[in-house]
XYZ file of C-alpha atoms in Angstrom:
616
model
C -11.878 -47.206 0.120
C -12.661 -44.619 -2.516
C -11.077 -41.870 -0.412
C -7.986 -44.030 0.124
C -7.727 -44.593 -3.620
C -7.798 -40.873 -4.308
C -5.217 -40.229 -1.604
C -2.869 -42.687 -3.292
C -3.696 -41.142 -6.649
C -2.518 -37.764 -5.339
C 0.757 -39.184 -4.107
C 1.582 -41.117 -7.255
C 0.849 -38.501 -9.892
C 3.345 -35.801 -10.759
C 3.166 -32.173 -9.667
C 2.331 -31.196 -13.230
C -0.948 -33.110 -13.064
C -1.851 -32.177 -9.497
C -3.589 -28.852 -10.226
C -6.061 -30.741 -12.425
C -6.806 -33.084 -9.555
C -7.168 -30.348 -6.932
C -9.728 -28.570 -9.057
C -12.052 -31.545 -8.378
C -11.099 -32.010 -4.710
C -13.478 -31.433 -1.826
C -13.055 -28.390 0.421
C -11.390 -28.777 3.795
C -13.738 -27.453 6.458
C -12.305 -24.700 8.657
C -14.049 -23.663 11.878
C -13.534 -21.044 14.556
C -14.008 -22.610 17.979
C -14.182 -20.987 21.399
C -12.748 -23.036 24.263
C -12.259 -22.479 27.967
C -8.750 -21.255 27.186
C -9.620 -18.928 24.303
C -10.090 -19.247 20.546
C -8.670 -21.689 18.014
C -9.015 -22.692 14.377
C -9.926 -26.228 13.423
C -8.987 -27.318 9.917
C -10.276 -30.698 8.910
C -11.138 -31.228 12.587
C -7.550 -30.611 13.751
C -6.200 -27.505 15.544
C -4.449 -25.147 13.122
C -2.299 -22.181 14.218
C -1.447 -19.820 11.366
C 2.282 -19.495 10.744
C 1.979 -17.328 7.701
C 3.434 -14.692 5.421
C 1.852 -12.160 3.111
C 2.681 -12.675 -0.554
C 2.746 -15.295 -3.269
C 6.472 -15.738 -3.953
C 9.107 -18.222 -2.769
C 6.641 -20.852 -1.578
C 9.272 -23.570 -1.329
C 11.324 -21.367 0.990
C 8.219 -20.738 3.100
C 7.648 -24.464 3.562
C 11.330 -24.992 4.385
C 11.102 -22.232 7.016
C 8.156 -23.938 8.743
C 5.396 -21.666 7.442
C 1.962 -23.108 6.715
C -0.081 -20.310 5.149
C 0.012 -17.315 2.824
C -2.249 -14.329 2.550
C -3.364 -12.455 -0.586
C -5.118 -9.096 -0.995
C -7.272 -9.620 -4.087
C -8.713 -12.193 -6.470
C -7.603 -12.337 -10.086
C -6.878 -14.721 -12.955
C -3.804 -15.989 -11.103
C -5.673 -17.009 -7.938
C -6.560 -20.528 -9.075
C -2.955 -21.336 -9.993
C -1.741 -19.911 -6.684
C -4.192 -22.064 -4.732
C -3.033 -25.108 -6.688
C 0.625 -24.302 -6.047
C -0.028 -23.762 -2.341
C -1.944 -27.029 -2.055
C 0.821 -28.936 -3.791
C 3.182 -27.754 -1.033
C 0.763 -28.328 1.854
C 0.137 -24.597 2.383
C -3.167 -22.886 3.092
C -4.328 -19.538 1.705
C -6.348 -16.728 3.248
C -7.815 -15.340 0.040
C -8.314 -11.592 0.145
C -11.206 -9.999 -1.736
C -10.346 -6.363 -2.359
C -12.838 -3.687 -1.309
C -12.505 -0.126 -2.603
C -10.869 2.654 -0.565
C -12.442 6.069 -0.183
C -9.014 7.676 -0.632
C -8.962 6.073 -4.097
C -12.380 7.535 -4.884
C -14.677 4.659 -3.909
C -18.003 5.885 -2.526
C -19.812 3.532 -0.150
C -22.956 5.631 -0.573
C -22.972 5.036 -4.325
C -25.441 2.255 -5.088
C -23.892 1.338 -8.433
C -20.379 1.054 -7.039
C -21.452 -0.979 -4.036
C -23.620 -3.312 -6.130
C -20.776 -3.942 -8.569
C -18.375 -4.709 -5.728
C -20.931 -7.042 -4.122
C -21.131 -8.938 -7.411
C -17.341 -9.218 -7.530
C -17.318 -10.764 -4.051
C -19.944 -13.279 -5.142
C -17.981 -14.239 -8.247
C -14.759 -14.729 -6.260
C -16.393 -16.983 -3.690
C -18.300 -19.054 -6.220
C -15.097 -19.650 -8.189
C -12.790 -20.683 -5.325
C -14.907 -21.800 -2.355
C -14.274 -25.524 -2.816
C -10.508 -25.416 -3.204
C -8.786 -27.567 -0.542
C -6.049 -24.949 0.066
C -8.555 -22.252 1.045
C -8.310 -21.335 4.737
C -10.449 -18.201 5.119
C -11.919 -15.243 3.239
C -10.358 -11.827 3.850
C -13.077 -9.303 2.993
C -11.305 -6.013 2.373
C -7.991 -4.593 3.536
C -7.811 -1.219 5.311
C -10.848 0.022 3.374
C -11.913 1.925 6.511
C -8.938 4.296 6.154
C -6.388 5.492 8.677
C -8.534 7.715 10.906
C -11.499 6.796 13.120
C -12.695 4.116 10.711
C -16.316 4.420 11.857
C -18.169 5.091 8.597
C -21.289 2.906 8.992
C -21.729 2.704 5.216
C -18.418 0.836 4.941
C -19.206 -1.584 7.744
C -22.724 -2.211 6.453
C -21.229 -3.210 3.120
C -18.624 -5.410 4.813
C -21.429 -7.145 6.719
C -23.476 -7.649 3.547
C -20.456 -9.182 1.816
C -19.626 -11.389 4.811
C -23.207 -12.636 5.075
C -23.131 -13.448 1.353
C -19.854 -15.339 1.739
C -21.230 -17.402 4.606
C -24.321 -18.337 2.591
C -22.246 -19.350 -0.418
C -19.473 -21.057 1.537
C -20.324 -22.499 4.967
C -16.945 -24.268 5.121
C -14.624 -21.287 5.647
C -14.619 -18.390 8.142
C -14.730 -14.700 7.241
C -12.425 -11.933 8.363
C -11.965 -8.287 7.512
C -8.655 -6.445 7.835
C -8.182 -3.071 9.518
C -5.214 -0.723 9.764
C -4.338 -0.930 13.472
C -6.953 -0.908 16.263
C -7.299 2.826 16.892
C -10.397 4.935 16.514
C -13.703 3.055 16.499
C -12.701 0.285 14.107
C -12.909 -2.638 16.513
C -16.119 -1.269 17.999
C -17.664 -0.864 14.526
C -16.881 -4.426 13.480
C -18.351 -5.881 16.666
C -21.484 -3.730 16.460
C -22.187 -3.804 12.732
C -20.571 -6.979 11.340
C -21.989 -10.070 13.080
C -21.094 -12.181 10.016
C -17.384 -11.440 10.450
C -15.861 -14.341 12.359
C -12.310 -13.014 12.791
C -10.790 -9.529 12.990
C -7.673 -9.084 10.856
C -5.241 -6.431 12.081
C -2.300 -4.883 10.227
C 0.185 -3.595 12.809
C 3.882 -2.750 12.653
C 5.558 -0.760 15.431
C 2.650 -1.633 17.718
C 2.448 -5.305 16.801
C 3.786 -6.657 20.094
C 1.178 -4.715 22.085
C -1.838 -5.869 20.055
C -2.907 -8.495 22.665
C -3.496 -5.748 25.242
C -4.676 -2.999 22.914
C -7.201 -5.172 21.091
C -8.978 -6.095 24.316
C -8.823 -2.464 25.480
C -10.522 -1.438 22.211
C -13.417 -3.789 22.987
C -12.271 -6.814 21.004
C -13.957 -10.094 21.888
C -13.853 -11.875 18.526
C -10.725 -13.888 17.726
C -8.133 -12.028 15.678
C -5.260 -12.615 13.264
C -2.422 -10.136 12.816
C -2.571 -10.068 9.034
C 0.527 -7.904 8.519
C 3.447 -7.407 10.896
C 7.077 -6.416 10.552
C 9.403 -3.518 11.361
C 8.112 -0.061 12.236
C 6.701 1.680 9.184
C 8.048 4.891 7.698
C 5.049 6.671 9.247
C 6.098 5.436 12.704
C 9.727 6.598 12.834
C 11.140 10.067 13.112
C 12.345 12.128 10.167
C 15.770 13.704 10.022
C 16.353 17.418 9.494
C 15.720 17.200 5.746
C 12.533 15.150 6.066
C 13.801 11.618 5.383
C 13.190 8.607 7.665
C 15.987 6.388 8.912
C 15.443 2.735 7.988
C 16.568 -0.103 10.244
C 19.156 -2.502 8.880
C 17.769 -5.841 7.739
C 19.533 -7.392 10.744
C 17.706 -5.093 13.175
C 14.409 -5.760 11.386
C 14.878 -9.504 11.983
C 14.677 -8.828 15.698
C 11.465 -6.842 15.242
C 9.786 -9.759 13.426
C 10.805 -12.161 16.189
C 9.585 -9.848 18.982
C 6.121 -9.425 17.485
C 5.701 -13.131 16.768
C 6.621 -14.080 20.335
C 4.171 -11.552 21.790
C 1.302 -12.914 19.700
C 2.052 -16.616 20.044
C 0.811 -16.877 23.628
C -2.371 -14.788 23.273
C -5.452 -17.052 23.476
C -7.413 -14.611 21.318
C -4.879 -14.783 18.463
C -5.304 -17.451 15.772
C -1.920 -16.720 14.192
C -0.169 -14.131 12.073
C 1.205 -13.230 8.631
C 4.665 -11.660 8.353
C 4.933 -8.899 5.736
C 6.291 -9.170 3.063
C 7.391 -12.602 1.821
C 8.990 -11.023 -1.224
C 10.193 -7.526 -2.107
C 8.434 -4.221 -2.632
C 9.177 -0.542 -3.168
C 7.418 1.275 -0.341
C 9.004 4.300 1.329
C 12.355 2.889 0.129
C 13.298 -0.052 -2.079
C 13.807 -2.353 0.939
C 11.647 -1.225 3.854
C 9.297 -4.212 4.097
C 10.792 -6.926 1.867
C 11.975 -10.110 3.597
C 13.856 -10.873 0.367
C 15.759 -8.697 -2.059
C 14.328 -8.175 -5.526
C 16.670 -10.879 -6.885
C 15.330 -13.440 -4.388
C 18.184 -13.274 -1.880
C 17.106 -14.138 1.653
C 17.360 -11.523 4.408
C 17.588 -11.895 8.179
C 13.799 -11.671 8.632
C 13.500 -15.101 6.995
C 16.018 -16.518 9.473
C 14.021 -15.006 12.346
C 10.733 -16.476 11.153
C 12.358 -19.860 10.503
C 13.380 -19.990 14.164
C 9.926 -18.801 15.249
C 7.940 -21.226 13.093
C 10.110 -24.333 13.224
C 12.104 -23.903 16.415
C 15.339 -24.325 14.453
C 17.752 -21.939 12.758
C 18.733 -22.288 9.101
C 21.994 -24.147 8.521
C 23.567 -21.040 6.973
C 22.484 -17.741 8.501
C 22.366 -14.400 6.722
C 25.172 -11.875 7.289
C 24.695 -9.360 10.086
C 25.189 -5.607 9.620
C 26.220 -3.935 12.865
C 26.172 -0.409 11.489
C 26.303 1.780 8.407
C 27.268 5.361 9.144
C 28.918 8.482 7.842
C 32.660 8.392 8.444
C 32.619 12.177 8.846
C 30.320 15.123 8.355
C 29.849 16.294 4.785
C 29.148 19.399 2.776
C 25.694 18.998 1.178
C 26.705 20.844 -1.978
C 26.056 18.819 -5.160
C 29.288 17.149 -6.196
C 30.540 16.879 -2.611
C 32.559 13.781 -1.698
C 31.167 11.587 1.108
C 32.704 8.619 2.928
C 30.482 5.930 4.449
C 31.692 3.250 6.885
C 30.247 -0.269 7.138
C 30.621 -2.947 9.825
C 29.304 -6.432 8.973
C 30.066 -10.032 9.903
C 29.004 -13.507 8.826
C 27.847 -15.843 11.647
C 29.680 -18.784 10.021
C 32.801 -16.781 9.269
C 32.184 -16.810 5.530
C 33.932 -14.264 3.323
C 31.665 -11.326 2.554
C 31.150 -9.186 -0.534
C 29.380 -5.838 -0.654
C 27.444 -4.151 -3.449
C 27.103 -0.377 -3.159
C 24.520 1.815 -4.877
C 23.239 5.370 -4.720
C 19.583 6.071 -5.500
C 17.336 9.067 -5.540
C 14.889 8.867 -2.654
C 11.274 8.624 -3.695
C 10.330 11.148 -0.930
C 6.888 9.489 -0.933
C 7.229 7.809 2.424
C 3.548 7.394 3.254
C 1.864 5.508 0.422
C -0.747 3.474 2.254
C 0.679 0.486 0.441
C 0.045 1.937 -3.016
C 2.371 1.102 -5.898
C 5.530 3.203 -6.106
C 8.039 3.060 -8.927
C 11.639 2.191 -8.168
C 13.753 5.366 -7.966
C 16.613 6.071 -10.395
C 20.136 4.885 -9.569
C 23.470 6.726 -9.924
C 26.201 4.058 -10.235
C 28.690 6.523 -11.673
C 28.772 8.376 -8.351
C 30.289 5.467 -6.415
C 33.963 6.518 -6.543
C 35.518 3.611 -4.607
C 34.260 0.824 -2.367
C 35.159 -2.327 -0.443
C 33.685 -4.399 2.376
C 34.457 -1.667 4.930
C 32.833 1.281 3.226
C 32.612 3.450 0.148
C 33.331 6.914 -1.129
C 30.756 8.631 -3.317
C 29.951 12.033 -4.750
C 26.568 13.705 -4.540
C 24.812 14.093 -7.908
C 24.622 17.511 -9.514
C 20.972 17.647 -8.566
C 19.040 19.082 -5.691
C 17.276 16.608 -3.409
C 17.329 13.559 -1.161
C 19.366 10.477 -2.020
C 20.063 7.187 -0.282
C 23.207 5.055 -0.304
C 22.616 1.291 -0.028
C 24.993 -1.482 1.017
C 24.039 -5.078 0.150
C 26.224 -7.563 2.023
C 26.356 -11.186 0.782
C 28.002 -14.331 2.077
C 29.415 -17.070 -0.142
C 26.046 -18.863 -0.226
C 24.261 -15.760 -1.505
C 22.430 -14.906 1.735
C 22.167 -11.155 2.214
C 21.867 -8.213 4.577
C 21.124 -4.624 3.620
C 21.357 -1.163 5.126
C 21.028 2.375 3.820
C 21.596 6.001 4.775
C 19.673 9.058 3.505
C 21.778 11.937 2.138
C 20.917 15.444 1.045
C 22.350 17.493 -1.804
C 21.891 21.247 -1.704
C 21.213 24.017 0.806
C 17.832 25.151 2.032
C 16.713 28.013 -0.230
C 13.528 28.491 1.777
C 15.083 29.109 5.185
C 13.493 32.361 6.440
C 15.883 35.200 7.143
C 13.720 36.462 10.017
C 14.118 33.327 12.102
C 10.551 32.156 11.510
C 9.408 28.583 11.035
C 11.659 26.923 8.485
C 10.187 24.997 5.619
C 11.792 21.740 4.585
C 14.338 22.051 1.773
C 12.655 22.430 -1.598
C 13.635 18.966 -2.759
C 12.321 18.203 -6.230
C 9.604 15.606 -6.505
C 9.896 12.351 -8.374
C 10.650 12.715 -12.057
C 7.526 12.944 -14.196
C 7.109 11.983 -17.826
C 4.898 14.402 -19.744
C 2.076 14.276 -20.499
C 1.217 13.161 -16.953
C -2.372 12.227 -16.160
C -4.196 13.116 -12.968
C -7.364 11.319 -14.104
C -8.049 9.250 -17.207
C -10.100 6.114 -16.618
C -10.846 4.832 -13.134
C -8.734 1.715 -13.618
C -5.632 3.788 -14.385
C -3.503 4.585 -11.345
C -3.235 8.304 -10.582
C 0.045 9.748 -9.298
C -2.001 11.922 -6.944
C -4.874 10.711 -4.765
C -8.143 12.629 -4.350
C -7.894 12.528 -0.555
C -7.972 16.199 0.477
C -11.639 16.942 1.235
C -12.317 20.562 2.228
C -15.209 22.624 3.540
C -18.469 20.733 4.019
C -16.875 17.428 3.057
C -19.874 15.312 4.059
C -21.832 16.812 1.183
C -19.265 15.738 -1.433
C -19.855 12.533 -3.399
C -17.341 11.593 -6.102
C -17.704 8.641 -8.451
C -14.522 7.948 -10.472
C -16.198 5.007 -12.231
C -19.068 6.902 -13.838
C -19.851 5.257 -17.161
C -22.547 7.539 -18.573
C -21.275 9.686 -21.450
C -17.577 9.990 -20.583
C -15.585 12.388 -22.694
C -13.220 9.541 -23.664
C -12.479 5.989 -22.558
C -14.865 3.978 -20.418
C -15.396 6.275 -17.442
C -15.378 9.851 -16.259
C -15.378 11.469 -12.814
C -18.803 12.522 -11.527
C -18.846 15.100 -8.715
C -21.923 15.879 -6.661
C -21.941 18.696 -4.115
C -25.153 18.539 -2.121
C -24.890 21.655 0.070
C -26.796 24.637 -1.398
C -25.158 27.444 0.574
C -21.737 26.308 1.812
C -18.369 25.744 0.207
C -16.465 22.533 -0.456
C -13.741 21.026 -2.570
C -11.281 18.197 -3.091
C -7.498 18.266 -3.559
C -5.497 15.533 -5.291
C -2.521 14.939 -2.940
C 0.818 13.155 -2.818
C 1.234 11.626 -0.296
C -2.491 11.076 0.280
C -4.077 12.892 3.223
C -1.066 15.204 3.561
C -1.431 18.984 3.833
C 2.248 19.853 3.606
C 3.781 18.003 6.539
C 5.358 15.191 4.510
C 7.752 14.940 1.587
C 6.406 13.938 -1.821
C 5.198 15.382 -5.098
C 6.405 15.310 -8.678
C 8.901 17.282 -10.716
C 6.854 18.688 -13.614
C 9.414 21.059 -15.058
C 8.725 21.391 -18.754
C 4.935 21.360 -18.431
C 3.211 24.306 -20.086
C -0.404 23.705 -19.051
C -2.761 21.752 -16.847
C -5.447 20.611 -19.268
C -8.811 19.038 -18.415
C -12.327 18.536 -19.771
C -15.433 19.423 -17.798
C -19.192 19.777 -18.160
C -22.120 20.521 -15.871
C -25.205 18.401 -15.449
C -27.431 21.379 -16.207
C -25.045 24.072 -17.343
C -24.278 27.211 -15.376
C -22.489 25.470 -12.510
C -19.624 27.658 -11.214
C -16.469 25.805 -10.180
C -12.852 26.845 -9.590
C -9.970 24.578 -10.630
C -6.192 24.506 -10.294
C -3.104 22.949 -8.748
C -0.603 23.817 -6.015
C -2.488 24.762 -2.826
C 0.316 24.300 -0.272
C 1.963 27.617 0.523
C 5.364 28.418 1.996
C 3.938 28.286 5.523
C 3.937 24.487 5.167
C 7.066 22.392 5.857
C 6.685 20.678 2.460
C 5.086 23.216 0.157
C 4.143 23.171 -3.512
C 6.855 24.936 -5.474
C 4.305 26.612 -7.765
C 0.596 26.976 -8.455
C -1.994 27.933 -11.034
C -5.768 28.202 -11.228
C -8.910 29.056 -13.183
C -11.315 30.897 -10.909
C -15.119 30.571 -11.052
C -15.484 28.755 -14.358
C -19.104 28.676 -15.549
C -19.633 25.216 -17.028
C -21.812 24.315 -19.971
C -23.816 21.111 -20.315
C -21.474 19.742 -22.971
C -17.821 18.769 -22.691
C -15.412 21.722 -22.940
C -11.631 21.726 -22.698
C -10.016 24.051 -20.145
C -6.373 25.008 -19.636
C -4.471 26.418 -16.688
C -1.576 28.062 -18.474
C 1.804 27.604 -16.805
C 4.244 30.389 -17.502
C 8.013 30.073 -17.460
C 8.150 31.837 -14.092
C 6.145 29.084 -12.331
C 8.416 26.721 -10.401
C 7.295 23.132 -11.045
C 10.074 21.194 -9.330
C 7.769 19.894 -6.577
C 4.014 19.759 -7.165
C 2.444 17.915 -4.254
C -1.168 18.855 -5.003
C -1.734 18.070 -8.653
C -5.353 19.191 -9.038
C -8.218 20.685 -7.071
C -11.775 21.853 -7.510
C -13.787 24.112 -5.206
C -17.347 25.393 -5.247
C -19.102 28.058 -3.198
C -22.770 27.962 -2.196
C -24.891 28.321 -5.336
C -28.354 28.093 -3.822
C -28.853 24.478 -4.826
C -26.879 21.230 -5.067
C -24.804 20.814 -8.226
C -23.396 17.957 -10.293
C -20.502 18.240 -12.717
C -18.166 15.894 -14.584
C -14.407 15.799 -15.218
C -12.275 13.766 -17.608
C -8.785 13.622 -19.123
C -7.040 15.740 -16.479
C -3.351 15.959 -17.302
C -0.231 18.108 -17.340
C 1.076 18.612 -20.869
C 4.050 20.092 -22.658
C 3.116 22.046 -25.760
C 5.444 21.879 -28.713
C 7.623 24.934 -29.107
C 6.427 27.239 -31.832
């Protein structure tokens, strides 16, 4: 009777009071069960197949589409409210607990870092384990990286966290999320993580083949495809000036539907999460969003509505058949270009089209990291209608992208874009050798521009380029003992006594000149940083710009300080940048290298930044 009373209480009280009630509610037990036919989830004793989306926006639209779950990537102050909002709508939540990435500087061999992260996992579970909307715990997301993914230190930490979660919360299963199933990732989880109940897999172009590839990789645990959608920018070809072609939103809708259908019949698959139930700037302003930034629905939502509910929305999104150049164009800045559009509305509604021209970010491989929206050039749209537009290229050198947003009378949308290039290739070799990509400027930078300040501040470049005897390099970006300023400094340990090593800060991460990226630092007069040695006498070289003209996407300029002998107190150092140094595209913003010095060394860095001195 008491349970019946509380059930009625929930129904009668308003949504405004419901979060207070859910905070006291009992957890709903979720179990992973193996049957003769495969694996399944039981939630509250009933079978539960995940029909989910990644993100925390537009929850009402998710329910209307037939979705039943959302996925998050980290725990923060907003998590409790999100769980309450999901519960109020009958949605479940796979709560992600973020684990550090080595490409961001996290060191799984650093006891202090690992212990602090372990404590964060404990705090997250203790705070939210009894919430009735909780479905599962997602321990980490792609923390193994994009290569083999077989670092036992990472998987040992994942196992320790998963075992902790299971002790604290016996009512919800654990999963960890990997980037695709290549390398030894699946093998590592099965061998080293017995406390992981479910394997989470992020897969895009290969999503439909996961059922076969997962088993081929040795997978026997149940799995969830935790991110799926259209092919990523890293999975499509680049055109002759290094830009990827993006599918129209109408073509992407088909990709979502294909992957969902392929997964739905696999007995090892417990469900999936479409990416992204919202909007995001990654590669372009629209690559993965299932909505526009203003909340307008795109065709991917229609596709998932059919997949989840078995029914189509009453009013479908417009369909773009093609967006293409009406004729070839001269890439000179200021050139006039005509673009042709073909689009229809399934219900015959009248369409409107919004045209825009944006600078391309040229950072196409971000690993999901935050990217700022690129600048727009509305004044360069000369004329436009529903059939096309005429524009002029900006008086700048680089890659641009023209976007067409098609809307019906109900506000439903479709979007397509085309990459354009302004300028000729100044680096084309006269001798017929290998041609570098056009020296397109990087993204605009505001000076001073930091490479490293405190560990919680995002760096425009990532310390991902390990060189020489990389296994002997240990970097701690969260070192709290005696920073030069702020709360942290960067501690570097090189443990090899007689070999060389170093690290390069790269954009995009893990790129040695094969991908577009970098920053336009014109106006900078120096690279300034602070450094000290643990003992004094440590010899280290520093600088920026390591990618030469032999690379398709080179640094436009460089500078260095060779063999600096450090002292045991903080000293400021400057790499002077003369007026003859071309700074229009700096892809490697900082590096350090050491040669064998007869013994391991430790040194510290802080406040690394490009500056512009005032004119005298």
